Amino acid sequence: MNVLIIGNGFDLAHGLPTGYNDFLDFSKIVKQIYTYDKQKIAEFCSEHLEKIAFPKYVKDEIYKTFQTRDVEHNAYLEEYAERLDDNIWYEYFLKIIEGKLIKGVNWIDFESEIRDIIKYFDETEVDISENYEIITNRLDMTLRNGEFTKYESKLSIFDELLLQKKMIHFSIKDVRKRLYQDLRRLTRALEIYISHFVSKIECKVNPKIKQMNVDHVVSFNYSNTFSRIYDDRVPVTYIHGEAFDKAYLPSDKDYDLGLKKCNLVLGIDEYWENDNDIYTKNKYTIFKKFAQRIVFGTGEENNLWYSQMQDNYEREKNLVMNSSRIFRAYSSISVFGHSLDVTDKDILGKYIGAEFTNVTVYCKDTEAEGELISNIISLIGEQKLIEKVYNVLPSLKFVVLQ
């Protein structure tokens, strides 16, 4: 069995604007010109839109949507704008990006920022109202001396948003509910961006991917790029859900269906390190990826494929032991455009560390190769990495594309 594992780097390699910065830049445009009249839209597009680094299709679609105001296009942008309205996560990310406080440019950095805030609330375990004095003091100190660490500065920004949205007197349960609701609203906006805008952009076939004889695709992306460009007959399991191309107007009686049907997983990894904390401190479990995958039923085929590979290996192994046949039951795993970060260890570790897989990791350049080697150590351990690379018949190799 030949399995291709892809991450956001796969879409980026095809010239698609799927980074979190692309999503937030697009969101700012939508929020900025949503209420403009046609004349102001024309002025904005001529003065600013051409300078923004988006593919021509996206720019044309933005202009067409706002200029025509037809029902079909308006539904997407109207729902999109509403999902961002008064959204604490959206506003938080704009502020920390503007303040150059965000950790990095990848989606794992985006998720890490959510993780820090959720972990802070989980560790505090008291109502926000009981921490009112602490919060206001922290804000006051930040304004007076500005000597906080980046982490403390980001907490202060979040504190300020809590005050602005009058959440300061909420119970911790109500704050938790609001944080999750706004995260799902942000995720729904991302779904519209991917399905209605990004997935309509034309892109070229990558010869390296085209040459692969792929039986199954394990995708950590929300887009249908592989099926759309290469082969829609190859089964794809979307570990974090697939973006669904339909929008609902706020005036529609089924408006909430868009949010309810959205099965995209946008969450964090486990931050507790000892078993006792993991078992007992679970009020924020719904923010974690493994829980969202259960709730939204994503990636179910993945377990079936893995079991099939394992069964084929064991069956062939037993036959070879009782004959002179050459053992050929290894499954081929190709990794393209995935950072192999530990946040997806529960899935990636199985494929890469298994004794029955031959793994090829494609790297953008030599710098990326070093990072991927480090990340694989976090997934399967240094000893297992060495065994797979330096075996008589190596079962793990790295291919640098540049």
Coordinates of C-alpha atoms in Angstrom, one line a residue:
M1 CA 0.0 0.0 0.0
N2 CA 1.3 3.5 -0.9
V3 CA 0.2 6.3 1.4
L4 CA 0.8 10.0 0.9
I5 CA 0.7 12.2 4.0
I6 CA 0.3 15.9 3.3
G7 CA 0.2 19.0 5.4
N8 CA -0.2 22.7 4.7
G9 CA 3.2 22.8 2.9
F10 CA 1.5 20.8 0.1
D11 CA -1.0 23.6 -0.6
L12 CA 1.7 26.2 -0.3
A13 CA 3.9 24.3 -2.8
H14 CA 1.0 24.6 -5.2
G15 CA 0.9 28.4 -4.7
L16 CA -2.3 28.4 -2.7
P17 CA -2.7 31.1 0.1
T18 CA -3.5 28.7 2.9
G19 CA -1.2 30.2 5.6
Y20 CA -2.9 31.7 8.7
N21 CA -1.5 35.1 7.6
D22 CA -3.3 34.7 4.3
F23 CA -6.6 33.8 6.1
L24 CA -6.3 36.8 8.5
D25 CA -5.3 39.2 5.7
F26 CA -8.3 38.1 3.7
S27 CA -10.5 38.5 6.8
K28 CA -9.3 42.1 7.3
I29 CA -10.3 42.9 3.8
V30 CA -13.7 41.5 4.2
K31 CA -14.3 43.3 7.5
Q32 CA -12.9 46.5 6.0
I33 CA -15.0 46.8 2.9
Y34 CA -18.1 44.8 3.8
T35 CA -20.2 47.9 4.4
Y36 CA -18.8 50.0 1.6
D37 CA -21.0 51.2 -1.2
K38 CA -20.0 50.5 -4.8
Q39 CA -18.0 53.7 -5.3
K40 CA -15.9 53.1 -2.2
I41 CA -15.4 49.5 -3.1
A42 CA -14.1 50.6 -6.5
E43 CA -11.8 53.1 -4.9
F44 CA -10.5 50.5 -2.4
C45 CA -9.9 47.9 -5.1
S46 CA -8.0 50.3 -7.3
E47 CA -5.9 51.7 -4.5
H48 CA -5.2 48.8 -2.2
L49 CA -6.4 45.4 -3.6
E50 CA -3.8 45.1 -6.3
K51 CA -1.0 45.7 -3.8
I52 CA -2.1 42.7 -1.7
A53 CA -0.3 39.4 -2.3
F54 CA -3.3 37.3 -3.3
P55 CA -3.8 35.2 -6.4
K56 CA -5.7 37.0 -9.2
Y57 CA -8.7 34.7 -8.7
V58 CA -9.2 35.7 -5.1
K59 CA -8.8 39.4 -5.9
D60 CA -11.3 39.1 -8.8
E61 CA -13.7 37.2 -6.6
I62 CA -13.5 39.8 -3.8
Y63 CA -14.2 42.6 -6.3
K64 CA -17.0 40.7 -8.0
T65 CA -18.7 39.7 -4.7
F66 CA -18.8 43.2 -3.3
Q67 CA -19.5 44.9 -6.6
T68 CA -22.4 42.7 -7.7
R69 CA -23.9 42.0 -4.3
D70 CA -25.8 39.1 -5.8
V71 CA -27.4 36.6 -3.4
E72 CA -25.0 33.7 -4.0
H73 CA -21.8 35.6 -3.4
N74 CA -23.3 37.8 -0.7
A75 CA -24.2 34.7 1.3
Y76 CA -20.6 33.7 1.6
L77 CA -19.3 37.1 2.6
E78 CA -22.2 38.0 4.8
E79 CA -21.8 34.8 6.8
Y80 CA -18.0 35.2 6.8
A81 CA -18.2 38.8 8.2
E82 CA -20.7 37.8 10.9
R83 CA -18.5 34.9 12.1
L84 CA -15.7 37.4 12.7
D85 CA -17.9 40.0 14.3
D86 CA -17.1 40.5 18.0
N87 CA -14.9 37.4 17.9
I88 CA -12.4 37.4 20.7
W89 CA -10.0 35.1 18.9
Y90 CA -10.0 37.0 15.7
E91 CA -9.4 40.3 17.5
Y92 CA -6.7 38.7 19.7
F93 CA -4.7 37.4 16.7
L94 CA -4.9 40.8 14.9
K95 CA -3.5 42.5 18.0
I96 CA -0.6 40.1 18.7
I97 CA 0.4 40.1 15.0
E98 CA 0.3 43.9 14.9
G99 CA 2.5 43.9 18.1
K100 CA 4.8 41.3 16.5
L101 CA 4.2 39.0 19.4
I102 CA 3.2 35.8 17.6
K103 CA 5.6 32.9 17.7
G104 CA 6.0 32.1 14.0
V105 CA 4.4 31.9 10.6
N106 CA 3.0 28.3 10.6
W107 CA -0.3 27.0 11.7
I108 CA 1.4 25.2 14.6
D109 CA 2.4 28.6 15.8
F110 CA -1.2 29.8 15.5
E111 CA -2.4 26.8 17.5
S112 CA 0.3 27.3 20.0
E113 CA -1.0 30.8 20.8
I114 CA -4.5 29.3 21.4
R115 CA -2.8 26.7 23.6
D116 CA -1.1 29.3 25.8
I117 CA -4.4 31.1 26.5
I118 CA -6.4 27.9 27.2
K119 CA -3.7 26.5 29.4
Y120 CA -3.6 29.8 31.4
F121 CA -7.3 29.6 32.1
D122 CA -7.1 25.9 32.9
E123 CA -4.2 26.4 35.4
T124 CA -6.0 29.3 37.0
E125 CA -9.2 27.4 37.7
V126 CA -11.0 30.4 39.3
D127 CA -13.7 32.7 38.0
I128 CA -12.5 35.7 36.0
S129 CA -14.5 37.9 38.4
E130 CA -12.4 36.7 41.3
N131 CA -9.3 37.7 39.3
Y132 CA -10.6 41.2 38.4
E133 CA -8.0 43.0 40.6
I134 CA -5.1 40.8 39.2
I135 CA -6.2 41.5 35.6
T136 CA -6.5 45.3 36.1
N137 CA -3.2 45.5 37.9
R138 CA -1.5 43.6 35.1
L139 CA -2.9 45.9 32.6
D140 CA -1.9 48.9 34.6
M141 CA 1.7 47.6 35.0
T142 CA 2.0 46.9 31.3
L143 CA 1.0 50.5 30.5
R144 CA 3.3 51.9 33.1
N145 CA 6.6 50.1 32.5
G146 CA 6.1 47.9 29.4
E147 CA 8.7 45.4 30.8
F148 CA 6.6 42.3 30.6
T149 CA 7.7 39.2 28.7
K150 CA 6.0 38.4 25.4
Y151 CA 3.8 35.8 27.2
E152 CA 2.7 38.4 29.8
S153 CA 2.1 41.0 27.2
K154 CA -0.2 38.6 25.3
L155 CA -2.0 37.8 28.5
S156 CA -2.5 41.5 29.0
I157 CA -3.9 41.9 25.5
F158 CA -6.4 39.0 26.2
D159 CA -7.3 40.6 29.5
E160 CA -8.1 43.9 27.8
L161 CA -10.4 42.1 25.3
L162 CA -12.1 40.4 28.3
L163 CA -12.7 43.8 29.7
Q164 CA -13.9 45.3 26.4
K165 CA -16.4 42.5 25.9
K166 CA -17.7 42.8 29.5
M167 CA -16.6 39.2 30.1
I168 CA -14.7 40.2 33.3
H169 CA -17.7 39.3 35.5
F170 CA -18.4 36.0 33.7
S171 CA -18.1 32.7 35.5
I172 CA -15.3 30.5 34.3
K173 CA -17.9 28.2 32.8
D174 CA -19.4 31.1 30.7
V175 CA -15.9 32.3 29.7
R176 CA -15.0 28.7 28.6
K177 CA -18.2 28.5 26.6
R178 CA -17.6 31.9 24.9
L179 CA -14.0 31.0 24.0
Y180 CA -15.1 27.8 22.4
Q181 CA -18.0 29.3 20.5
D182 CA -15.8 32.0 19.1
L183 CA -13.2 29.5 18.1
R184 CA -15.8 27.5 16.2
R185 CA -17.0 30.7 14.5
L186 CA -13.5 31.5 13.5
T187 CA -13.1 28.0 12.2
R188 CA -16.3 28.4 10.1
A189 CA -15.0 31.6 8.6
L190 CA -11.8 29.6 7.7
E191 CA -14.0 26.9 6.1
I192 CA -15.7 29.5 3.9
Y193 CA -12.3 31.0 2.9
I194 CA -10.9 27.6 2.0
S195 CA -13.9 26.1 0.2
H196 CA -15.2 29.1 -1.7
F197 CA -12.1 31.1 -2.4
V198 CA -8.9 29.0 -2.1
S199 CA -10.3 25.8 -3.6
K200 CA -11.3 27.7 -6.8
I201 CA -7.7 28.8 -7.6
E202 CA -6.1 27.1 -10.5
C203 CA -2.6 25.6 -9.8
K204 CA -0.1 23.5 -11.6
V205 CA 0.6 19.8 -11.1
N206 CA 3.8 19.0 -9.2
P207 CA 5.8 16.5 -11.2
K208 CA 7.1 14.8 -8.0
I209 CA 3.6 14.2 -6.8
K210 CA 2.4 13.1 -10.2
Q211 CA 5.0 10.4 -10.4
M212 CA 3.8 8.8 -7.1
N213 CA 1.6 5.7 -7.3
V214 CA -0.7 6.7 -4.5
D215 CA -3.3 4.3 -3.1
H216 CA -4.5 6.5 -0.2
V217 CA -3.9 10.1 1.0
V218 CA -3.8 11.1 4.7
S219 CA -4.5 14.8 4.6
F220 CA -4.0 17.2 7.5
N221 CA -5.3 20.0 5.3
Y222 CA -8.9 21.3 5.0
S223 CA -8.7 21.7 1.2
N224 CA -9.4 19.1 -1.5
T225 CA -6.2 20.1 -3.5
F226 CA -5.0 16.5 -4.2
S227 CA -8.4 15.3 -5.4
R228 CA -9.0 18.5 -7.4
I229 CA -5.6 18.5 -9.2
Y230 CA -4.3 14.9 -9.3
D231 CA -6.9 12.1 -9.0
D232 CA -10.3 12.3 -7.4
R233 CA -10.6 8.5 -7.4
V234 CA -7.9 8.1 -4.8
P235 CA -9.4 7.8 -1.3
V236 CA -8.5 10.7 1.0
T237 CA -9.0 10.8 4.8
Y238 CA -9.2 14.3 6.1
I239 CA -7.7 14.1 9.6
H240 CA -8.9 17.6 10.5
G241 CA -12.0 17.7 8.3
E242 CA -12.8 18.8 4.8
A243 CA -14.0 22.4 4.0
F244 CA -17.6 22.3 2.8
D245 CA -18.6 24.7 0.1
K246 CA -22.0 26.1 1.2
A247 CA -22.9 29.3 3.0
Y248 CA -26.0 30.5 4.8
L249 CA -27.4 34.0 5.1
P250 CA -28.1 35.3 8.7
S251 CA -31.7 35.8 7.6
D252 CA -32.1 32.1 6.6
K253 CA -34.0 29.9 9.0
D254 CA -31.2 27.3 8.7
Y255 CA -28.4 29.9 9.2
D256 CA -26.8 28.0 12.0
L257 CA -26.5 24.9 9.9
G258 CA -23.2 26.2 8.5
L259 CA -21.7 26.3 11.9
K260 CA -23.3 23.0 13.0
K261 CA -22.1 21.1 9.9
C262 CA -18.6 22.5 10.0
N263 CA -16.4 19.5 10.9
L264 CA -13.0 21.3 10.7
V265 CA -10.7 20.6 13.6
L266 CA -8.9 23.7 14.8
G267 CA -7.4 23.0 18.2
I268 CA -4.4 22.3 20.4
D269 CA -2.3 19.4 21.7
E270 CA -2.3 18.0 25.2
Y271 CA -0.4 20.3 27.6
W272 CA -0.6 18.3 30.8
E273 CA 2.5 16.1 31.3
N274 CA 1.5 13.7 34.1
D275 CA -1.3 11.2 33.9
N276 CA -3.1 12.5 37.0
D277 CA -3.5 16.0 35.5
I278 CA -4.6 14.5 32.2
Y279 CA -7.3 12.4 33.9
T280 CA -8.5 15.0 36.3
K281 CA -8.1 18.4 34.6
N282 CA -10.3 18.0 31.6
K283 CA -12.6 21.0 31.6
Y284 CA -10.9 22.3 28.5
T285 CA -10.7 19.0 26.6
I286 CA -12.9 20.1 23.8
F287 CA -10.2 22.6 22.7
K288 CA -7.9 19.7 22.1
K289 CA -7.5 18.1 18.7
F290 CA -8.1 14.5 19.7
A291 CA -11.4 15.4 21.3
Q292 CA -12.5 17.5 18.3
R293 CA -11.7 14.6 16.0
I294 CA -14.0 12.4 18.1
V295 CA -16.8 15.0 18.2
F296 CA -16.6 15.7 14.4
G297 CA -15.9 12.2 13.3
T298 CA -12.8 13.0 11.2
G299 CA -10.1 10.7 10.0
E300 CA -11.9 7.5 10.7
E301 CA -10.6 5.8 7.5
N302 CA -7.1 6.4 8.7
N303 CA -7.4 3.6 11.4
L304 CA -8.8 1.2 8.9
W305 CA -5.9 1.8 6.4
Y306 CA -3.3 1.5 9.2
S307 CA -4.8 -1.8 10.3
Q308 CA -4.8 -3.1 6.7
M309 CA -1.1 -2.3 6.4
Q310 CA -0.4 -4.0 9.7
D311 CA -2.4 -7.1 8.7
N312 CA -0.7 -7.4 5.3
Y313 CA 2.7 -7.3 7.0
E314 CA 1.9 -9.9 9.7
R315 CA 0.3 -12.2 7.1
E316 CA 3.3 -12.0 4.7
K317 CA 5.7 -12.3 7.6
N318 CA 4.1 -15.6 8.7
L319 CA 4.2 -16.9 5.1
V320 CA 7.9 -16.0 4.6
M321 CA 8.9 -17.7 7.9
N322 CA 7.7 -21.0 6.5
S323 CA 9.1 -20.7 3.0
S324 CA 11.9 -19.3 0.9
R325 CA 9.9 -16.3 -0.4
I326 CA 11.3 -12.8 -0.3
F327 CA 9.5 -10.5 2.1
R328 CA 7.7 -7.7 0.3
A329 CA 5.0 -6.5 2.6
Y330 CA 6.3 -3.1 3.6
S331 CA 4.0 -0.2 2.9
S332 CA 5.3 2.9 1.4
I333 CA 4.7 6.2 3.2
S334 CA 5.6 9.5 1.5
V335 CA 5.4 12.7 3.5
F336 CA 5.1 16.0 1.6
G337 CA 4.5 19.4 3.1
H338 CA 4.0 18.4 6.7
S339 CA 6.1 19.8 9.6
L340 CA 5.8 16.5 11.5
D341 CA 5.1 18.5 14.6
V342 CA 4.4 16.6 17.9
T343 CA 0.9 18.0 18.0
D344 CA -0.1 15.2 15.6
K345 CA 2.0 12.5 17.2
D346 CA -0.9 10.1 17.8
I347 CA -1.2 9.7 14.0
L348 CA 2.2 10.5 12.6
G349 CA 4.1 8.5 15.1
K350 CA 2.3 5.3 14.2
Y351 CA 3.0 5.6 10.4
I352 CA 6.6 6.7 10.7
G353 CA 7.6 4.4 13.6
A354 CA 6.0 1.2 12.4
E355 CA 8.2 -1.7 11.6
F356 CA 6.2 -2.4 8.4
T357 CA 6.6 1.1 6.7
N358 CA 9.2 2.5 4.4
V359 CA 9.1 6.2 4.8
T360 CA 10.2 9.0 2.5
V361 CA 10.2 12.5 3.9
Y362 CA 10.3 15.3 1.3
C363 CA 12.1 18.5 2.5
K364 CA 11.9 21.9 1.0
D365 CA 15.6 22.6 1.6
T366 CA 18.4 21.5 3.9
E367 CA 17.3 23.8 6.7
A368 CA 13.8 22.1 6.6
E369 CA 15.5 18.7 6.6
G370 CA 17.2 19.5 9.9
E371 CA 13.9 20.6 11.5
L372 CA 12.1 17.5 10.2
I373 CA 14.7 15.2 11.7
S374 CA 14.4 16.9 15.1
N375 CA 10.6 16.6 14.9
I376 CA 10.7 12.9 14.0
I377 CA 12.8 12.3 17.1
S378 CA 9.9 13.9 19.1
L379 CA 7.5 11.5 17.3
I380 CA 9.3 8.1 17.5
G381 CA 12.5 8.7 19.6
E382 CA 16.1 9.0 18.6
Q383 CA 16.9 5.2 18.8
K384 CA 14.0 4.3 16.5
L385 CA 15.0 7.1 14.0
I386 CA 18.6 5.7 13.9
E387 CA 17.4 2.1 13.4
K388 CA 15.1 3.1 10.5
V389 CA 17.8 5.2 8.8
Y390 CA 20.8 2.9 9.2
N391 CA 19.2 -0.5 8.9
V392 CA 20.7 -2.9 6.4
L393 CA 17.6 -2.1 4.4
P394 CA 16.9 1.5 5.4
S395 CA 13.2 2.2 6.0
L396 CA 13.4 6.0 6.5
K397 CA 15.0 8.5 4.1
F398 CA 15.0 12.2 3.5
V399 CA 14.8 13.8 0.0
V400 CA 15.7 17.5 -0.3
L401 CA 13.8 19.1 -3.1
Q402 CA 16.1 22.2 -3.5

